PDB file of C-alpha atoms in Angstrom:
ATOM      1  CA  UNK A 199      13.121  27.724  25.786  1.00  0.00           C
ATOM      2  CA  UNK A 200      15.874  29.950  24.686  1.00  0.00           C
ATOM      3  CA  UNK A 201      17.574  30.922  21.814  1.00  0.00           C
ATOM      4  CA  UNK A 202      20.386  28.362  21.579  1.00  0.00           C
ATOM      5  CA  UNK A 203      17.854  25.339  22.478  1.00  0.00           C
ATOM      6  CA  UNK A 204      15.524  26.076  19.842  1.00  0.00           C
ATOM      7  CA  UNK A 205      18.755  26.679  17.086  1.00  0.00           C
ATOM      8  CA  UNK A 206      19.336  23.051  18.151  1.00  0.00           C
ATOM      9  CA  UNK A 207      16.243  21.701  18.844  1.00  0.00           C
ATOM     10  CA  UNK A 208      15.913  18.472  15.815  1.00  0.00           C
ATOM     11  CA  UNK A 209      12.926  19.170  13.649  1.00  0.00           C
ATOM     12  CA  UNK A 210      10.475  16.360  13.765  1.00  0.00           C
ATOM     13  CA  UNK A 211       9.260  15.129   9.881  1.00  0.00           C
ATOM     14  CA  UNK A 212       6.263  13.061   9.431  1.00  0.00           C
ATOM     15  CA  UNK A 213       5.871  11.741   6.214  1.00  0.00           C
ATOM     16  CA  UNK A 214       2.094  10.736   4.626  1.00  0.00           C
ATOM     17  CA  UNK A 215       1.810   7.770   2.001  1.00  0.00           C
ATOM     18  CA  UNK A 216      -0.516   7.882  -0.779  1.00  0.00           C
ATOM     19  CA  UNK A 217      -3.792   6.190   0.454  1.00  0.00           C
ATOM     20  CA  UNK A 218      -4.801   5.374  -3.150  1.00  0.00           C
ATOM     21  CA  UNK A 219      -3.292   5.784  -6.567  1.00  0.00           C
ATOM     22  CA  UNK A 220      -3.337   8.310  -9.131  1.00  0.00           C
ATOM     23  CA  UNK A 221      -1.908  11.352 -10.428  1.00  0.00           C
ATOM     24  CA  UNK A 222      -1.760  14.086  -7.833  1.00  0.00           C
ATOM     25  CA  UNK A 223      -4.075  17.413  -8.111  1.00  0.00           C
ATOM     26  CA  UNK A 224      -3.256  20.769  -7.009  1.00  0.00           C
ATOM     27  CA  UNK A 225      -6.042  21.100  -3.504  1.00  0.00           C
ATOM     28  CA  UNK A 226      -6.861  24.448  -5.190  1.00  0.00           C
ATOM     29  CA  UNK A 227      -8.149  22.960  -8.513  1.00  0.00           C
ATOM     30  CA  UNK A 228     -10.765  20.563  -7.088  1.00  0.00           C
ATOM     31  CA  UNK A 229     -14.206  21.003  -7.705  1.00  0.00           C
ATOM     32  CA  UNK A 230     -15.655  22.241  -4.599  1.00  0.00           C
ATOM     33  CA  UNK A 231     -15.133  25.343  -2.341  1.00  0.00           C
ATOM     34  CA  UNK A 232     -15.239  23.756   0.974  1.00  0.00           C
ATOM     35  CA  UNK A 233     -11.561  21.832  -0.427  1.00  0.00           C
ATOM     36  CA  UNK A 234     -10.394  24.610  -2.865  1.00  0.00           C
ATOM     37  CA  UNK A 235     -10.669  27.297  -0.706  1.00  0.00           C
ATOM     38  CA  UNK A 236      -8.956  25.162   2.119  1.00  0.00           C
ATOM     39  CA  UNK A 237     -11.981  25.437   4.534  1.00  0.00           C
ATOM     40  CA  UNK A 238     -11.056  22.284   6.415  1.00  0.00           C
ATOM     41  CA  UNK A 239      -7.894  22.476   6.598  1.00  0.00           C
ATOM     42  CA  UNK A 240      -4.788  22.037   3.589  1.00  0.00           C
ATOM     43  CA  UNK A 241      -3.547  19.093   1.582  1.00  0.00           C
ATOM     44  CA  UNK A 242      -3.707  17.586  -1.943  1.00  0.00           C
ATOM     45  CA  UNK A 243      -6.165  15.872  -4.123  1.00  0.00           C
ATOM     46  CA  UNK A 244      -5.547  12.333  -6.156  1.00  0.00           C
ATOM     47  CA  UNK A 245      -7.421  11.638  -8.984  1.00  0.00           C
ATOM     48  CA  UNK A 246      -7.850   7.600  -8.745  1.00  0.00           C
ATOM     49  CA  UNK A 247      -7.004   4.921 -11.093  1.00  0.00           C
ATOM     50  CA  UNK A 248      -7.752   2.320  -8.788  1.00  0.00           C
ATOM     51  CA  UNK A 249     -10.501   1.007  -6.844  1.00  0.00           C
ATOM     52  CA  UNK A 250      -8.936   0.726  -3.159  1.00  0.00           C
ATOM     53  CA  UNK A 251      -7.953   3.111  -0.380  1.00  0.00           C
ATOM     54  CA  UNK A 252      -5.331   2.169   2.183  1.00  0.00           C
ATOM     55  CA  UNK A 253      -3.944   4.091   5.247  1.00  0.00           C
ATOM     56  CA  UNK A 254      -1.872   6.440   4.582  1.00  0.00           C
ATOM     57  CA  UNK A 255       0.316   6.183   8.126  1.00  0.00           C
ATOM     58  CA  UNK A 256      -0.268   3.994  11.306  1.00  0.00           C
ATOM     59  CA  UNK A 257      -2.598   5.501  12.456  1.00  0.00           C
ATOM     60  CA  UNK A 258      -6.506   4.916  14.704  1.00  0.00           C
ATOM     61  CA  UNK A 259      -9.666   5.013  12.266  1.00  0.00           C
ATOM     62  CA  UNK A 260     -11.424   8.272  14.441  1.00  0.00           C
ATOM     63  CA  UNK A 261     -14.279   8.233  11.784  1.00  0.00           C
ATOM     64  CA  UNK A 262     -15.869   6.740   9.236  1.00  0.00           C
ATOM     65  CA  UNK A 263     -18.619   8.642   7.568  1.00  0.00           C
ATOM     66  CA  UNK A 264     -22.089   6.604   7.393  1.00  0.00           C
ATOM     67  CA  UNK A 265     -22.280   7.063   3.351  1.00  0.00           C
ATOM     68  CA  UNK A 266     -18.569   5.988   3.212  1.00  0.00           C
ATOM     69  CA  UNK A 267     -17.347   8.460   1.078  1.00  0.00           C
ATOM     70  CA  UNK A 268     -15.438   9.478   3.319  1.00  0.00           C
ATOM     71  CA  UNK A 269     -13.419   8.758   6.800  1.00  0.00           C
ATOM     72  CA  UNK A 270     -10.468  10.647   9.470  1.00  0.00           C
ATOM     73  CA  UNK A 271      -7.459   8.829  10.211  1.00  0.00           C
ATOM     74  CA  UNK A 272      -5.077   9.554  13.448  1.00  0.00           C
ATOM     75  CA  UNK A 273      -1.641   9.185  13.396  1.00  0.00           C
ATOM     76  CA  UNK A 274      -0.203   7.217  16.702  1.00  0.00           C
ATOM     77  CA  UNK A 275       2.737   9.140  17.204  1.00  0.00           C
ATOM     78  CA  UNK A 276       2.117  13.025  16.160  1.00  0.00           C
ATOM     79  CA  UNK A 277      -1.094  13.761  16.370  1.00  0.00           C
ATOM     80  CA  UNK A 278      -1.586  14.353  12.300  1.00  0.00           C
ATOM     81  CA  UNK A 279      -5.257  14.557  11.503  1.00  0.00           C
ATOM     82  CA  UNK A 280      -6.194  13.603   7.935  1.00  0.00           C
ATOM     83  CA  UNK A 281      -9.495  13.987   6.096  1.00  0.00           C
ATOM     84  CA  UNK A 282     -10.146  11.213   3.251  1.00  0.00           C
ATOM     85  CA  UNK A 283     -12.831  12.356   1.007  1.00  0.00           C
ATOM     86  CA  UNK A 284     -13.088  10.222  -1.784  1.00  0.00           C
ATOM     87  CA  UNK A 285     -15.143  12.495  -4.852  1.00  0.00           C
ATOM     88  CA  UNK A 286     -17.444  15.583  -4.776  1.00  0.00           C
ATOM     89  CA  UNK A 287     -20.792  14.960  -4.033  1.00  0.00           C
ATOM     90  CA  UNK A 288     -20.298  11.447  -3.714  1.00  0.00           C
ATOM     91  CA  UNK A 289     -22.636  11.804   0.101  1.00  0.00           C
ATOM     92  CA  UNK A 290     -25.400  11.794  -2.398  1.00  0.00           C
ATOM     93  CA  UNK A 291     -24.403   7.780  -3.261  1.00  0.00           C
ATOM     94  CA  UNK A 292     -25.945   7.337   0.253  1.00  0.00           C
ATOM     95  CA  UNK A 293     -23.047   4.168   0.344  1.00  0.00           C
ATOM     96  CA  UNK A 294     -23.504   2.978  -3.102  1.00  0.00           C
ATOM     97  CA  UNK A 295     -20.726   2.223  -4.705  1.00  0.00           C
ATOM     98  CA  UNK A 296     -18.636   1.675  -1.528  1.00  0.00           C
ATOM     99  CA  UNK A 297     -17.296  -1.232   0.430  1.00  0.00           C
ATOM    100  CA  UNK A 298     -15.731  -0.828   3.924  1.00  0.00           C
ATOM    101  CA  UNK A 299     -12.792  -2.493   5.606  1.00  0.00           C
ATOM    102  CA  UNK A 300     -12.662  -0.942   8.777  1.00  0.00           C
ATOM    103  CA  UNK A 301     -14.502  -0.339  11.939  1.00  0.00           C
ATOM    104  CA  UNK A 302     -14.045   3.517  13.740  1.00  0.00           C
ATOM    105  CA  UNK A 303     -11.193   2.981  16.456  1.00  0.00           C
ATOM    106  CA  UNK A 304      -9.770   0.298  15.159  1.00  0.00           C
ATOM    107  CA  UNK A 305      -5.935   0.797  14.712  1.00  0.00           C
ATOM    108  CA  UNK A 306      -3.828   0.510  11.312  1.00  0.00           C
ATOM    109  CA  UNK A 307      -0.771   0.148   9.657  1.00  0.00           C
ATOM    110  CA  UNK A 308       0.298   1.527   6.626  1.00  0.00           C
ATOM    111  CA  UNK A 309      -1.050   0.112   3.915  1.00  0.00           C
ATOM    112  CA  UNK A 310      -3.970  -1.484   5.130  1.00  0.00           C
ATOM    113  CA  UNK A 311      -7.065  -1.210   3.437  1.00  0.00           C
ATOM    114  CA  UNK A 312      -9.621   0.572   4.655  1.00  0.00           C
ATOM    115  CA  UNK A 313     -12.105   1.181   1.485  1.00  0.00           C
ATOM    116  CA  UNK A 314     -12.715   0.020  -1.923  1.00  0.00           C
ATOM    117  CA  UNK A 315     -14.845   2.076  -4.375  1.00  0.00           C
ATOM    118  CA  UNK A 316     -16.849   0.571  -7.310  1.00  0.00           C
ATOM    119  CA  UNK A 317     -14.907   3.285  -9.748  1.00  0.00           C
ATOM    120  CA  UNK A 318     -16.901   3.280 -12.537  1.00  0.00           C
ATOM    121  CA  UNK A 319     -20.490   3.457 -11.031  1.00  0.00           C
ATOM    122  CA  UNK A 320     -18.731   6.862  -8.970  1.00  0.00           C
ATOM    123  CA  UNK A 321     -17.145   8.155 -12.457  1.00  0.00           C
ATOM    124  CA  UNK A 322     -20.939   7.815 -14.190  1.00  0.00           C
ATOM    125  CA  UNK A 323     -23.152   8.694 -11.384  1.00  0.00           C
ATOM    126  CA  UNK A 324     -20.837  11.272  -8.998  1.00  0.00           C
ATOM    127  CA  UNK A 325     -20.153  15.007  -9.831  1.00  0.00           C
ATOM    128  CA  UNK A 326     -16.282  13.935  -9.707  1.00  0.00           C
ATOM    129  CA  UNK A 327     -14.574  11.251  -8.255  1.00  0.00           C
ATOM    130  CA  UNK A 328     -10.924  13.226  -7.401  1.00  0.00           C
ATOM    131  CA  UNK A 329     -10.408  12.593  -3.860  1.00  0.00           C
ATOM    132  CA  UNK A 330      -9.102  15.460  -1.473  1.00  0.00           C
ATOM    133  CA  UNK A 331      -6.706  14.429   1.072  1.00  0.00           C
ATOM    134  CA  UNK A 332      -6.382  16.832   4.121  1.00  0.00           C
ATOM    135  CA  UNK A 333      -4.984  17.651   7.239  1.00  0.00           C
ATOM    136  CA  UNK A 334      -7.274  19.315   9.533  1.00  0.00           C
ATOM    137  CA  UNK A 335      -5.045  20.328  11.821  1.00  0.00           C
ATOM    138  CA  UNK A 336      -2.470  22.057  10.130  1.00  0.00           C
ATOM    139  CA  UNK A 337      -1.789  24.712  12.628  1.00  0.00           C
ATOM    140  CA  UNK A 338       0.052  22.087  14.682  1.00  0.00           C
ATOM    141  CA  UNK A 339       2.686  22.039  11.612  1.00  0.00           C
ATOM    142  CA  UNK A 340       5.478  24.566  10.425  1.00  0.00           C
ATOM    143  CA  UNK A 341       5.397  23.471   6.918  1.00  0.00           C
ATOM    144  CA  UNK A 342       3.654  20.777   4.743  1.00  0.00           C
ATOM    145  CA  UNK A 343       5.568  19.765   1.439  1.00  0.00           C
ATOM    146  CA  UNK A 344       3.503  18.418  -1.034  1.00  0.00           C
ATOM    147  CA  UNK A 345       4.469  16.306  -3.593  1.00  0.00           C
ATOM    148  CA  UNK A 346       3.206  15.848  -7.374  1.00  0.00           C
ATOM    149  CA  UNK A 347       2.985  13.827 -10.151  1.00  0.00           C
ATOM    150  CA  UNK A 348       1.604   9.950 -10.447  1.00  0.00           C
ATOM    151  CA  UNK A 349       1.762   8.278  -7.126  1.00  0.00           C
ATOM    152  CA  UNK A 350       0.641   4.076  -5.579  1.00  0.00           C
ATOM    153  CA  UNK A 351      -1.052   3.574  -3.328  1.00  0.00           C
ATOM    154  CA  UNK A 352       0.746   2.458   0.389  1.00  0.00           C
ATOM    155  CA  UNK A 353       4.026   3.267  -1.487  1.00  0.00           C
ATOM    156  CA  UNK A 354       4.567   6.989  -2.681  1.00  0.00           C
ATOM    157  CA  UNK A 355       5.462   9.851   0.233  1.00  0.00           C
ATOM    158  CA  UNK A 356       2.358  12.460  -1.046  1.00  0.00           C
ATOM    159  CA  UNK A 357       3.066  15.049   2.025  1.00  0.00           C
ATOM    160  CA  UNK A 358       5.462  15.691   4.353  1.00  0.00           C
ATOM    161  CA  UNK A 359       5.430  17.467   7.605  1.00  0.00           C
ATOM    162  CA  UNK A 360       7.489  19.611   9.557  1.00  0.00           C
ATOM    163  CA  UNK A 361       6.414  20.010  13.518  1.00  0.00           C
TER     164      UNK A 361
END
């Protein structure tokens, strides 16, 4: 492509929605390396004050981990990869504490629920229970604008991409 196509070329925005509420955390300031450090990939973290987790775009369940602390979500259209991780340490619940929705390939719209947590068994027995949210494919975007503040779940825009 040359010059003048690219100048004119539309960007393409995709825009994430909050899959559970809470105030927003800086990715940097959550209590593990593999998330701080952005080792898989980039994104935010929520701290909850609620006990469900929705989709966060329409989007193919790709995998659900067998503790259910955590799944990946496709998006249809763009390819966006996101990582739902829901606490630190929380693996070590072996599925306590969690109830889930969803099956792995089975297709969603936003909003849907996919997970609900038993919050105050995670906030007693769990190192943490702020939940990283992250693309793991971020090389396939120019720039990700994160949001902050509080945000609800299915409603509030908590990234935005530019392709």
């Amino acid at each position: 492509m040359n010059f003048i196509s690219n100048f004119f070329k539309k960007k393409k925005n995709f825009l994430i929605k909050a899959p559970l509420s809470g105030k927003i955390i800086n990715i940097k300031k959550v209590p593990d390396v593999v998330f701080s450090k952005k080792i898989v990939g980039d994104g935010i973290a929520i701290d909850p004050s609620d006990n469900k987790i929705v989709a966060p775009f329409d989007g193919k369940i790709s995998k659900i981990f067998r503790t259910l602390h955590a799944f990946s979500i496709e998006s249809k259209i763009d390819g966006v990869q996101l990582f739902v991780h829901f606490g630190i340490d929380t693996i070590k619940m072996n599925g306590k504490g969690f109830k889930c929705h969803v099956k792995e390939n089975q297709n969603l719209k936003t909003g849907e629920l996919i997970l609900t947590v038993d919050l105050n068994l995670l906030k007693k027995e769990s190192k943490s229970i702020i939940t990283p949210i992250i693309i793991s494919n971020t090389e396939d975007f120019k720039k990700i604008k994160k949001k902050k503040g509080n945000v609800i779940l299915g409603k509030n825009t908590i990234m935005k991409l530019t392709k």
